PDB file of C-alpha atoms in Angstrom:
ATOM      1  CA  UNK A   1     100.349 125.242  40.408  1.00 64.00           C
ATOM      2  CA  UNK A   2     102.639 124.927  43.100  1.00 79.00           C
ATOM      3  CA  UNK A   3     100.546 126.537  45.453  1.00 76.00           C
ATOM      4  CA  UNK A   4      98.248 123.892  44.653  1.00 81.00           C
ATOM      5  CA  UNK A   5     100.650 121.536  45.559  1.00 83.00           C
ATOM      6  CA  UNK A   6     101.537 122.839  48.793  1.00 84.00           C
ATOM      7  CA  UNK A   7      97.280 122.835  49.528  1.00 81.00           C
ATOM      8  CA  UNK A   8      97.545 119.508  48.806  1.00 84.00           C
ATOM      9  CA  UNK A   9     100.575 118.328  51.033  1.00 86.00           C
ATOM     10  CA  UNK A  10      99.102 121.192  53.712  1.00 86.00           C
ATOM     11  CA  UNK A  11      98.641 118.773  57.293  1.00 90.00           C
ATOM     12  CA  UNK A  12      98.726 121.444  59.863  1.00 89.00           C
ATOM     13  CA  UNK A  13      96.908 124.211  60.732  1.00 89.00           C
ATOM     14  CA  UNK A  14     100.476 126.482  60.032  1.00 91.00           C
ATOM     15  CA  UNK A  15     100.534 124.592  56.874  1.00 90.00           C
ATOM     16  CA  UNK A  16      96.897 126.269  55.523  1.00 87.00           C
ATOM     17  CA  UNK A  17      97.509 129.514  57.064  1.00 91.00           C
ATOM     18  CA  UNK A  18     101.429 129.459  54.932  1.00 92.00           C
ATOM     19  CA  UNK A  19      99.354 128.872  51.895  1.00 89.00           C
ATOM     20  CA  UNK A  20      96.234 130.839  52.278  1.00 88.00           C
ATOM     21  CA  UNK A  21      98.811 134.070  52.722  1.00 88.00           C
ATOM     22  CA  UNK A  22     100.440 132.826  49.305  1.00 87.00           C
ATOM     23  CA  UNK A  23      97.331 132.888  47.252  1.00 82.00           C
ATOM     24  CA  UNK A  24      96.201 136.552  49.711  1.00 86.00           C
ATOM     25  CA  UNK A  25      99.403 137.888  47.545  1.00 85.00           C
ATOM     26  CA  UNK A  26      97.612 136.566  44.399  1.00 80.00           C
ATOM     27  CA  UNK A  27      94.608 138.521  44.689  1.00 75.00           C
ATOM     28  CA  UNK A  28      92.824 139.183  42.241  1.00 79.00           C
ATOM     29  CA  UNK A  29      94.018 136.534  40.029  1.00 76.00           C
ATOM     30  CA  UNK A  30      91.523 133.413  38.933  1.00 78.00           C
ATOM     31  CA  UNK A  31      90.010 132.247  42.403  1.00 85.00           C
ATOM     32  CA  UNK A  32      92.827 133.194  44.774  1.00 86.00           C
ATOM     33  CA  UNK A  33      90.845 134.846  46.992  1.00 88.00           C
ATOM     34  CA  UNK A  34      87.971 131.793  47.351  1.00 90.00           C
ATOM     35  CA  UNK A  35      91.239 128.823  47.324  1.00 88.00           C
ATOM     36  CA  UNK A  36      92.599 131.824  50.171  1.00 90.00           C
ATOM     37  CA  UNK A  37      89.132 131.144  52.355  1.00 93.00           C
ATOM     38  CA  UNK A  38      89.020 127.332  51.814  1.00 92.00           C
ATOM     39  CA  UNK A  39      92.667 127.539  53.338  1.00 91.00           C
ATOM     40  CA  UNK A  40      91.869 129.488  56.313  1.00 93.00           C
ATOM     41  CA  UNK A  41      88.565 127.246  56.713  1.00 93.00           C
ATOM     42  CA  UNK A  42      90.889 124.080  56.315  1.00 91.00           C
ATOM     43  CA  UNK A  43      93.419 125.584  59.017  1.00 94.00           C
ATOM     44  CA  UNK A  44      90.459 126.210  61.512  1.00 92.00           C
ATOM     45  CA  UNK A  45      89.123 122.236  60.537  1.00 93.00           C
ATOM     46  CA  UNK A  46      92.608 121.010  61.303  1.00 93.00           C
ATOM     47  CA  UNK A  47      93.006 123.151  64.484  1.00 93.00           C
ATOM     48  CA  UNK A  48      89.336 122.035  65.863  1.00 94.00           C
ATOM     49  CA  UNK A  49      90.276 118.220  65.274  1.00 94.00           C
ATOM     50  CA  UNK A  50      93.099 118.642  67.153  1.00 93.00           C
ATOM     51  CA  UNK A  51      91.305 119.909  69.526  1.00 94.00           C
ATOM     52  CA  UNK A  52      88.507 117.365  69.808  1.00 96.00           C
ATOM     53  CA  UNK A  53      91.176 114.628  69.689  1.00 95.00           C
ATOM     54  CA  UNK A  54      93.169 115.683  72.532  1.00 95.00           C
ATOM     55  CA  UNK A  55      89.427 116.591  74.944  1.00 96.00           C
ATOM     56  CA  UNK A  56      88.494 112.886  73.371  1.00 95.00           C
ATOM     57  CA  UNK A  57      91.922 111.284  74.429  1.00 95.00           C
ATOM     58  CA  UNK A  58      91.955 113.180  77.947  1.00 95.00           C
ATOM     59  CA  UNK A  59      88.067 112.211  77.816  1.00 94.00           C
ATOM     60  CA  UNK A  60      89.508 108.533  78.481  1.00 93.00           C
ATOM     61  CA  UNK A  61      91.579 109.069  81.426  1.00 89.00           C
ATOM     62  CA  UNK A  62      90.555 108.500  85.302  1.00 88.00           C
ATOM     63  CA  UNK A  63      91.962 111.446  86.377  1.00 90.00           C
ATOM     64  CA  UNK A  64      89.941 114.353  87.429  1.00 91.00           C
ATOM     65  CA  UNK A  65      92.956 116.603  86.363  1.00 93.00           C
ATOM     66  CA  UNK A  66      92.585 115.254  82.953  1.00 94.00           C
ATOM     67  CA  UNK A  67      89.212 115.641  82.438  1.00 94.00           C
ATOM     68  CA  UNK A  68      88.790 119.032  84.052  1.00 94.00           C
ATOM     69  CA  UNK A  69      91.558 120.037  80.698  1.00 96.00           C
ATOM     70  CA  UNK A  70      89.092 117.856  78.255  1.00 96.00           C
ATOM     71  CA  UNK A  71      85.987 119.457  79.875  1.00 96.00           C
ATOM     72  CA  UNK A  72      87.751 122.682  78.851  1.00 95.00           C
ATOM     73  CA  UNK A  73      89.043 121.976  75.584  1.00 95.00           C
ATOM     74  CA  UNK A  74      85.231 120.586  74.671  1.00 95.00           C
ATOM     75  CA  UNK A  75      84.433 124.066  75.834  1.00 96.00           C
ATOM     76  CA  UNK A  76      86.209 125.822  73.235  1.00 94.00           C
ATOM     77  CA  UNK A  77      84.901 124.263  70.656  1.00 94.00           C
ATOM     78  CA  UNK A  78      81.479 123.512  71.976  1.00 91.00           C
ATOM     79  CA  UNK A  79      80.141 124.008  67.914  1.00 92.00           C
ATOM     80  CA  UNK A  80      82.459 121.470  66.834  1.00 89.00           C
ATOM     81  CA  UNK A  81      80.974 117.861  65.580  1.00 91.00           C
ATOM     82  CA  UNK A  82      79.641 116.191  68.902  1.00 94.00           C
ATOM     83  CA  UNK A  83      81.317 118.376  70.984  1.00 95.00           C
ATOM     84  CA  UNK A  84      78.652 119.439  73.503  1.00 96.00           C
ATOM     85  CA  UNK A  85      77.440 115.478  73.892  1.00 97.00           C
ATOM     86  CA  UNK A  86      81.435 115.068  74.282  1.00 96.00           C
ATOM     87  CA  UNK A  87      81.780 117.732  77.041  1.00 96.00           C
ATOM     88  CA  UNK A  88      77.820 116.330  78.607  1.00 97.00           C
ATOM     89  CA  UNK A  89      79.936 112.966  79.164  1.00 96.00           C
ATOM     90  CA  UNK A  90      83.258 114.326  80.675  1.00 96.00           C
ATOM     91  CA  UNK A  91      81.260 116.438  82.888  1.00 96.00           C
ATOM     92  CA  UNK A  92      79.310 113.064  83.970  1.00 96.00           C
ATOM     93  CA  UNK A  93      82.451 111.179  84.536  1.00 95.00           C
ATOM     94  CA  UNK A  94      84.385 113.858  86.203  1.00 95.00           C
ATOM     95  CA  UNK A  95      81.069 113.829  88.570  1.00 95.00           C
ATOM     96  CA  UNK A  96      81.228 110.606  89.052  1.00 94.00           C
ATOM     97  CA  UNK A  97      84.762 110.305  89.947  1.00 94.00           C
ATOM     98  CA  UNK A  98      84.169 112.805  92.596  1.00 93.00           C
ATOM     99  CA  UNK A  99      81.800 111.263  94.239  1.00 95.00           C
ATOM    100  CA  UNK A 100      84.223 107.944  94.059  1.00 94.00           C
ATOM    101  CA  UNK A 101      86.611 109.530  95.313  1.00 93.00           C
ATOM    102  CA  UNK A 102      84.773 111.405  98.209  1.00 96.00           C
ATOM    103  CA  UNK A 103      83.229 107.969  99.039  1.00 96.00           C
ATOM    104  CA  UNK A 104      87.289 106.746  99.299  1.00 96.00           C
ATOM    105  CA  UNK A 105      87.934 109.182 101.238  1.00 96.00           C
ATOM    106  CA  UNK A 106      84.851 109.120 103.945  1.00 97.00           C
ATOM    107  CA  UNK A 107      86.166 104.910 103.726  1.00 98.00           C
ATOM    108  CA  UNK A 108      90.217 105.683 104.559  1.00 97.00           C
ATOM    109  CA  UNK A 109      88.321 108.179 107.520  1.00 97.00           C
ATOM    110  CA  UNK A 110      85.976 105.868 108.752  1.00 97.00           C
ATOM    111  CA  UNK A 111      89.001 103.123 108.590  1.00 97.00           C
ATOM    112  CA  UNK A 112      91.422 105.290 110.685  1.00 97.00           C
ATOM    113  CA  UNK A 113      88.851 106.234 113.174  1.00 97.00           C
ATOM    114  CA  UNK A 114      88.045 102.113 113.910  1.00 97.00           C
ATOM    115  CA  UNK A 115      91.943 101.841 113.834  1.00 97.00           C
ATOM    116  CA  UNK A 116      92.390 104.336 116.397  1.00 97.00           C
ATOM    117  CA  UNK A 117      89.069 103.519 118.233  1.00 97.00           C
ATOM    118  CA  UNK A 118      90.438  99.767 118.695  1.00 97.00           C
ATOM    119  CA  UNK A 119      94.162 101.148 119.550  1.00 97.00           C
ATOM    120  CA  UNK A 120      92.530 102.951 121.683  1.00 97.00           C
ATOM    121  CA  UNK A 121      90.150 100.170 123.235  1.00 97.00           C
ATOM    122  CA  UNK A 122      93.454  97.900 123.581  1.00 97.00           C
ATOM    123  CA  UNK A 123      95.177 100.501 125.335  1.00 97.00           C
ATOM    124  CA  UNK A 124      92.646 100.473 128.143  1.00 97.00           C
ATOM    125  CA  UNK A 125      92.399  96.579 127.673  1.00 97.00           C
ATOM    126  CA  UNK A 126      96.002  96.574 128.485  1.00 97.00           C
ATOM    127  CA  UNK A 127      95.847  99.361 131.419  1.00 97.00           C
ATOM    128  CA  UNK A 128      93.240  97.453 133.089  1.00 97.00           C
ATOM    129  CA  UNK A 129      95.285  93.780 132.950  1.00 97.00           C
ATOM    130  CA  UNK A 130      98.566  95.609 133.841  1.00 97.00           C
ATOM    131  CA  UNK A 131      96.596  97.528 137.138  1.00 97.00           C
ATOM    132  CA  UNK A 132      95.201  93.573 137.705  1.00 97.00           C
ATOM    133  CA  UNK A 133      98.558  92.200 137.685  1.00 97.00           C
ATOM    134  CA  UNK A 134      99.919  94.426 140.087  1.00 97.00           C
ATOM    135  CA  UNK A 135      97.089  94.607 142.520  1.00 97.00           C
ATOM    136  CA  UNK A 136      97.267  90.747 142.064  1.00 97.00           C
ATOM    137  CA  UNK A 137     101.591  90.911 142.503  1.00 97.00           C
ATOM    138  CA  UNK A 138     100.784  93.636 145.521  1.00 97.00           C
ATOM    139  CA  UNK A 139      98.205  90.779 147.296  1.00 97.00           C
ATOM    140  CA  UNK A 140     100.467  87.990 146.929  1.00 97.00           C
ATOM    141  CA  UNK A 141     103.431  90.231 148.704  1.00 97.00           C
ATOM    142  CA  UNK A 142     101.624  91.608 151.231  1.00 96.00           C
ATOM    143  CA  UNK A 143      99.696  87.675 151.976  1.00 96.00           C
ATOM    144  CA  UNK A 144     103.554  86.415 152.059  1.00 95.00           C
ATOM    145  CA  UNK A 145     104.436  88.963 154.547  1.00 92.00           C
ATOM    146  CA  UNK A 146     101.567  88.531 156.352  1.00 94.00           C
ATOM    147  CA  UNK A 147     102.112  84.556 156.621  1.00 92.00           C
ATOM    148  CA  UNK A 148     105.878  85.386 157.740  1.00 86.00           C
ATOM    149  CA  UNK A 149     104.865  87.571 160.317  1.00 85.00           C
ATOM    150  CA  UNK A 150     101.743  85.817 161.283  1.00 88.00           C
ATOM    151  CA  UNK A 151     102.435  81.958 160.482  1.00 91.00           C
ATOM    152  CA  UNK A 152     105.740  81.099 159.957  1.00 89.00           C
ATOM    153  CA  UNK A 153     107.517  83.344 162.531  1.00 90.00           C
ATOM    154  CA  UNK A 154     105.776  82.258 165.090  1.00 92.00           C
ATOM    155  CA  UNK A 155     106.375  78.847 164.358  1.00 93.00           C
ATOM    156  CA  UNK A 156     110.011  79.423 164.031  1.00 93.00           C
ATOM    157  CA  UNK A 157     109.894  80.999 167.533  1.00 92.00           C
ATOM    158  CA  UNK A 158     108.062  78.009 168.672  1.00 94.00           C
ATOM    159  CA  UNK A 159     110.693  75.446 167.312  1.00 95.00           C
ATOM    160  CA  UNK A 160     113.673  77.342 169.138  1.00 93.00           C
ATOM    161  CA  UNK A 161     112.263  77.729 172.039  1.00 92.00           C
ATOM    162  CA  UNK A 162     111.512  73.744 171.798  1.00 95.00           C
ATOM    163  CA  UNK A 163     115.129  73.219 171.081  1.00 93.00           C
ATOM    164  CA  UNK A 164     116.082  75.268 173.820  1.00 89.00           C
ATOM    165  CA  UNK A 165     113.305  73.279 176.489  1.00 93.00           C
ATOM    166  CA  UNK A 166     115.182  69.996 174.671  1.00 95.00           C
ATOM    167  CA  UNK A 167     118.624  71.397 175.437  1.00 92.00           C
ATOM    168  CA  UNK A 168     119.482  71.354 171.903  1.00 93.00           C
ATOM    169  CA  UNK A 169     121.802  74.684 172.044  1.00 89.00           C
ATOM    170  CA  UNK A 170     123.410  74.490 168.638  1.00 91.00           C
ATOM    171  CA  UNK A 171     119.966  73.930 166.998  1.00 94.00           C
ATOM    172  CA  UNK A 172     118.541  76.710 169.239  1.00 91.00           C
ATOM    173  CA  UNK A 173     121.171  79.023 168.462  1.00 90.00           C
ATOM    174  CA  UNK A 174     120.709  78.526 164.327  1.00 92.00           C
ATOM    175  CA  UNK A 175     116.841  78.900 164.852  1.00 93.00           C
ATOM    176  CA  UNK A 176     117.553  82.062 167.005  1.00 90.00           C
ATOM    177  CA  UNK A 177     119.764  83.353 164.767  1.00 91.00           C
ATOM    178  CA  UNK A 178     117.197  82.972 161.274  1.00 90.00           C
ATOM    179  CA  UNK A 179     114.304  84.368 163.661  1.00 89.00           C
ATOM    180  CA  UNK A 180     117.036  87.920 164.346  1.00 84.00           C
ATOM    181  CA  UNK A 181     114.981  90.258 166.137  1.00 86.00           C
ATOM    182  CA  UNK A 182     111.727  89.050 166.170  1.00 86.00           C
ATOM    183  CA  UNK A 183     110.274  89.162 169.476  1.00 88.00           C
ATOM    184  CA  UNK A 184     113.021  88.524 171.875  1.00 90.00           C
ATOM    185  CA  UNK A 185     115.336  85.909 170.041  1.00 88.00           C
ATOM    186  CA  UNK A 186     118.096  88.853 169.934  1.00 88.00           C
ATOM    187  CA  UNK A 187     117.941  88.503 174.055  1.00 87.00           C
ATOM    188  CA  UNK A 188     118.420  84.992 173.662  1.00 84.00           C
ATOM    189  CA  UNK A 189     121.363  84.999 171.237  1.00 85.00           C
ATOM    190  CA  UNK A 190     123.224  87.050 173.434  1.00 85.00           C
ATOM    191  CA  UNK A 191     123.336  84.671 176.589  1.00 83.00           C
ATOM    192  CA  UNK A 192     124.251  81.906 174.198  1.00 82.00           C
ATOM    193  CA  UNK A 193     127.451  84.128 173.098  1.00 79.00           C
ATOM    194  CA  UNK A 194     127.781  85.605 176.334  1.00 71.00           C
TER     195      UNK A 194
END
């Protein structure tokens, strides 16, 4: 009667096996040995629902990990209710994930390569507007020296030389002095300070 009890309040697959063993020791009494079986069969039930409720609840998840474990766990007890259907879908979704996640991943690749293709594209953008500036910076120099030696110079010259036809010596002698050794304005300087 007790044992009966304990069948009764049995949950767990330990539970069974505890009382299938107690009514083994009562063999051959009444139906020991038949209440023995229906405990070891209970045991198995409880230990294949757990089972199929932990593939089911890792079934759910969006993780390949996960359902790799569920595909496996359906595995085991391929027998057991809807099982195989059960392991058909995980397989399916785990399938399915891949190829989400290989499609993410060709994406992220396909992303970085425009990313570095445009870096890239700016970077020569900006070599060729930095060359530009400085061929444009090296023309403007070399036009002002050219107008200084060419243009302005010249007509520096030109005006001392007219201030020293007009007699203007103190003019002369500044003009000279700006002009300092182009052509022969040194020459001149020194017979002023001479």
């Amino acid at each position: 009667d007790a044992i009966s009890t304990q069948m009764k309040c049995a949950k767990t697959e330990q539970d069974y096996i505890k009382v299938s063993n107690e009514y083994k020791e009562l063999i051959p009494f009444e139906d020991s040995e038949q209440l023995s079986k229906e405990c070891l069969e209970f045991a198995e039930t409880v230990k294949y629902d757990k089972l199929y409720q932990s593939a089911k609840q890792k079934q759910q998840s969006e993780n390949t990990d996960s359902l790799g474990q569920a595909i496996r766990e359906f595995e085991n007890i391929i027998d057991w209710k809807d099982a195989k259907e059960q392991l058909q879908i995980c397989q399916n979704k785990l399938e399915e994930l891949r190829v989400k996640e290989e499609e993410e991943r060709i994406k992220k690749q396909e992303e970085r390569e425009r990313t570095e293709r445009l870096a890239r594209e700016n970077a020569k953008k900006q070599k060729i507007r930095t060359s530009i500036i400085l061929i444009l910076v090296g023309s403007i120099v070399a036009a002002l020296v050219l107008y200084n030696q060419f243009v302005s110079l010249p007509k520096k010259y030109e005006k001392a030389n007219s201030y020293l036809d007009a007699q203007k010596y103190e003019q002369a002698v500044e003009a000279f002095a700006e002009l300092e050794d182009y052509k022969d304005s040194e020459e001149y300087l020194k017979k002023f300070y001479a």
